CSV table of C-alpha atoms in Angstrom, one decimal:
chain,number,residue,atom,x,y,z
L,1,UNK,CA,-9.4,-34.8,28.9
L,2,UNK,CA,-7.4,-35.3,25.5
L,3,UNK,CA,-7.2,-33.2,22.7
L,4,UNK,CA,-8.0,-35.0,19.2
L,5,UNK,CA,-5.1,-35.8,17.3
L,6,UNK,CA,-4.8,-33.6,14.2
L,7,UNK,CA,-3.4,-34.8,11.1
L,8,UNK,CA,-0.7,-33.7,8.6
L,9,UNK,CA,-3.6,-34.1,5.9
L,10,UNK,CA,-5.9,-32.3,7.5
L,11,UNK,CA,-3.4,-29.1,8.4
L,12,UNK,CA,-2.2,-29.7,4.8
L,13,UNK,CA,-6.2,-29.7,3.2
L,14,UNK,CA,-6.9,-26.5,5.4
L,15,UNK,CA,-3.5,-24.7,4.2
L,16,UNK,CA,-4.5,-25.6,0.4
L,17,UNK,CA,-8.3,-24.8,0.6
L,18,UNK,CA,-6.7,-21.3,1.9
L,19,UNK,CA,-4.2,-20.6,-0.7
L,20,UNK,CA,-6.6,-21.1,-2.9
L,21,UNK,CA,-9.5,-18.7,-1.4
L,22,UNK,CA,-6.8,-16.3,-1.1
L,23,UNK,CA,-5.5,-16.7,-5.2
L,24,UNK,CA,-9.2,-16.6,-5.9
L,25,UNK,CA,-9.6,-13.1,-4.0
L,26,UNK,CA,-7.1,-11.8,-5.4
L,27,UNK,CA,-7.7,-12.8,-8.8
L,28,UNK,CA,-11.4,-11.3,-8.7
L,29,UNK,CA,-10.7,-8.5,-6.6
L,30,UNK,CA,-7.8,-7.0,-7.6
L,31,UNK,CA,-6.1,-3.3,-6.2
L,32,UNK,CA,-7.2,-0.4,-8.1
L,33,UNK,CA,-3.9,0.4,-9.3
L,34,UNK,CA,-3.1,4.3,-11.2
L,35,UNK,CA,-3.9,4.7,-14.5
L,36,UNK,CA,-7.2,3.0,-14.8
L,37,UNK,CA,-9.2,4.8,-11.8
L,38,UNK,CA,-7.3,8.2,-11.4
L,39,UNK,CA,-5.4,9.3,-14.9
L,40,UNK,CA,-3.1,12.2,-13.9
L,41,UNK,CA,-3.2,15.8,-15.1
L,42,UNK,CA,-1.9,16.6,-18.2
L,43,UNK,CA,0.2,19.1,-19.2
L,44,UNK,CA,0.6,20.1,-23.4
L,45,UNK,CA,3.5,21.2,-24.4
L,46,UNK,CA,4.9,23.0,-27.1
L,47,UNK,CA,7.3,21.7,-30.0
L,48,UNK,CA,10.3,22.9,-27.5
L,49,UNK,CA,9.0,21.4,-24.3
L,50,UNK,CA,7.5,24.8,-23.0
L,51,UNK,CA,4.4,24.2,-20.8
L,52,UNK,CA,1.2,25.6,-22.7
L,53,UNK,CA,-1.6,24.5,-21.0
L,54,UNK,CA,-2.4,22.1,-18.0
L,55,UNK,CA,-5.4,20.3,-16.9
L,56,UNK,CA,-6.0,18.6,-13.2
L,57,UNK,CA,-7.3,15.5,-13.4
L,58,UNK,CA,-11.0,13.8,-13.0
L,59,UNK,CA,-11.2,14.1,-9.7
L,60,UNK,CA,-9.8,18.1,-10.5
L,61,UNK,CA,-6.6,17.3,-8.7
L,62,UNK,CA,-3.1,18.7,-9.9
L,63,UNK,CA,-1.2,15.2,-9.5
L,64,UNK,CA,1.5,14.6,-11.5
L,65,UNK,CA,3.8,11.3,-12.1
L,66,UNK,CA,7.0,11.0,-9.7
L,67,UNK,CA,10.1,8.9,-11.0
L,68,UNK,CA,12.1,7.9,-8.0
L,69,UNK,CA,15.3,9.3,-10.2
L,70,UNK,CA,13.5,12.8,-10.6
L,71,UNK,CA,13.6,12.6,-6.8
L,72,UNK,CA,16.8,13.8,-4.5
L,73,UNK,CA,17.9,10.8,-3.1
L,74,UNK,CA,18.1,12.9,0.2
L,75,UNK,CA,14.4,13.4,0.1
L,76,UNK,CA,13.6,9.5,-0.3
L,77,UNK,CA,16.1,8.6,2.6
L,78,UNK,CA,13.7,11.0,4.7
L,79,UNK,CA,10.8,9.6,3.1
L,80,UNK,CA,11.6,6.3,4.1
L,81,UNK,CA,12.9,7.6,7.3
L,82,UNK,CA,10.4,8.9,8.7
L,83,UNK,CA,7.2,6.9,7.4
L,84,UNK,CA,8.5,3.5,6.9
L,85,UNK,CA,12.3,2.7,7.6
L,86,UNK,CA,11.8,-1.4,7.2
L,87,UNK,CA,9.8,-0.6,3.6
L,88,UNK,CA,12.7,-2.4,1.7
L,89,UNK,CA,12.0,-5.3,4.1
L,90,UNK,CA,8.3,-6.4,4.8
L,91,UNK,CA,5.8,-7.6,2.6
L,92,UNK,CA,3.3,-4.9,2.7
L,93,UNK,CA,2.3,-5.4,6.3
L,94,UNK,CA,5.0,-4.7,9.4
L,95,UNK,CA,3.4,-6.9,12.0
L,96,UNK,CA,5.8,-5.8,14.9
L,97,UNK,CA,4.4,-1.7,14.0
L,98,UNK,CA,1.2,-3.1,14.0
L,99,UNK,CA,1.7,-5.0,17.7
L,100,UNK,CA,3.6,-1.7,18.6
L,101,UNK,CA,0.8,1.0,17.8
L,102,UNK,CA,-2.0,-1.5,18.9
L,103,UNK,CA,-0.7,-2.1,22.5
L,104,UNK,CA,0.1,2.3,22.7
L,105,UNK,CA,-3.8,2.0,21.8
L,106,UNK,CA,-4.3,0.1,24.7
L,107,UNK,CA,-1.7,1.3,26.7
L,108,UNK,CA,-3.2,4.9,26.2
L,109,UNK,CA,-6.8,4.6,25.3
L,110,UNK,CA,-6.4,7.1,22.2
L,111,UNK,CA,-4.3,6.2,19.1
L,112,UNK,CA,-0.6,7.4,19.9
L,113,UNK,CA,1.0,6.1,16.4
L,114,UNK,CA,0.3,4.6,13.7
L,115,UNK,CA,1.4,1.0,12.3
L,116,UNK,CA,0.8,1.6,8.6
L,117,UNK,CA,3.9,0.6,6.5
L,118,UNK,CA,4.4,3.0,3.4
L,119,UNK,CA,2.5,0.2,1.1
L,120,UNK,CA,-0.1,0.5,3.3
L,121,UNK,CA,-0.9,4.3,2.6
L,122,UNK,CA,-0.5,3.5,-1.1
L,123,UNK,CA,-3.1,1.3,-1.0
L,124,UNK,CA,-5.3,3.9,0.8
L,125,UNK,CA,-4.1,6.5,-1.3
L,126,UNK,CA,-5.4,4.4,-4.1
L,127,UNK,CA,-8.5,3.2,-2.1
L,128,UNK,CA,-10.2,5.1,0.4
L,129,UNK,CA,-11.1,2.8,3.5
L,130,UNK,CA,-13.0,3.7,6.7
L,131,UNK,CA,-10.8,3.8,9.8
L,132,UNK,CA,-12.6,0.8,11.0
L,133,UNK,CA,-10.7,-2.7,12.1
L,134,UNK,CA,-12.5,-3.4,9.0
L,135,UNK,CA,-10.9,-0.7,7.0
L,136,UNK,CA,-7.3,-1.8,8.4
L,137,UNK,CA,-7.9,-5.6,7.4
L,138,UNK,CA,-8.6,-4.5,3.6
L,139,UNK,CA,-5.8,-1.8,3.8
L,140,UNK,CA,-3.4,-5.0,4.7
L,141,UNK,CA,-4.5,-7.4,2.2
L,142,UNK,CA,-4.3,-4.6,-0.4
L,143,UNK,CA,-1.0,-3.8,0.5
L,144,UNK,CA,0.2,-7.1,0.0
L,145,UNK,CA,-1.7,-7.5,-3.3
L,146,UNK,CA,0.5,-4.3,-4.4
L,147,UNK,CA,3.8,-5.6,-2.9
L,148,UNK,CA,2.8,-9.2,-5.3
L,149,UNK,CA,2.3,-6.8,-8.6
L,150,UNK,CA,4.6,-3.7,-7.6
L,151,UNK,CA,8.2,-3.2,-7.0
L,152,UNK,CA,9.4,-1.6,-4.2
L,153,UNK,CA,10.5,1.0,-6.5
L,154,UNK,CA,7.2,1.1,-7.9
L,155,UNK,CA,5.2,1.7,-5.0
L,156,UNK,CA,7.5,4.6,-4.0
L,157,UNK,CA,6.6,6.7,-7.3
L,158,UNK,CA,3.1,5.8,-6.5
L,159,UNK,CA,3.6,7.2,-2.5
L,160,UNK,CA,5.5,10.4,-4.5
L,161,UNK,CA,2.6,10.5,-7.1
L,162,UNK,CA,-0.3,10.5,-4.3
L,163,UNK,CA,1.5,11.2,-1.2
């Protein structure tokens, strides 16, 4: 038995018709990013910068904006540390975490870890998804949309804001 022979046009047409459903997902569904779903409290201040009154925010949560300089750079090392040490390095998506936890899964036959990267629990943050296979999948690919629109620095203050 033979295989057909596949052709460098062929692999060439499927790798263009899939760029191009994947620029045409993104442009029409774009990540909800901060600032047009969930404004953040507010706080009015006086004429010397005393605090007078603060409000939560729609959702009646007290979230305020984090700048990574506002931040010890202590507790970012940590940050980092702890939830995502090769943030600086992927593209949203870690796929060696996500072999790692998936085979404990197996391994174990109860979630031991997780294999979300920090961008990943922006995007949830941002977007509520089910923990479903489906729920992982969109988690991914929104992750990825951020790491395309966001800097890294970026997504921090967003994991500072909502974290």
């Amino acid at each position: 038995m033979t295989r057909p022979v596949r052709s460098a046009k062929g692999y060439r047409f499927f790798l263009a018709a899939l760029l191009v459903t994947l620029l045409l997902a993104d442009r029409f569904l774009p990540p909800p990013l901060p600032g047009r779903t969930a404004p953040h409290a507010q706080v009015v201040l006086a004429r010397d910068g005393t605090p007078l009154r603060a409000f939560p925010d729609r959702a009646h949560i007290w979230r305020h904006p984090v700048r990574v300089a506002e931040v010890s750079p202590r507790y970012v090392e940590a940050v980092l540390a702890y939830e995502d040490r090769f943030f600086r390095w992927h593209f949203g998506v870690n796929p060696l975490a996500l072999v790692r936890a998936g085979a404990q899964w197996a391994w174990e036959g109860h979630i031991v870890s997780g294999g979300s990267t920090l961008t990943m629990q922006v995007a949830r943050m941002l977007e509520p998804t089910p923990h479903t296979l489906a729920g992982k999948l969109r988690q991914m690919a929104r992750a990825v949309q951020l790491e395309l629109r966001l800097s890294k620095t970026e997504i921090l203050e967003l994991y500072l804001t909502y974290a």
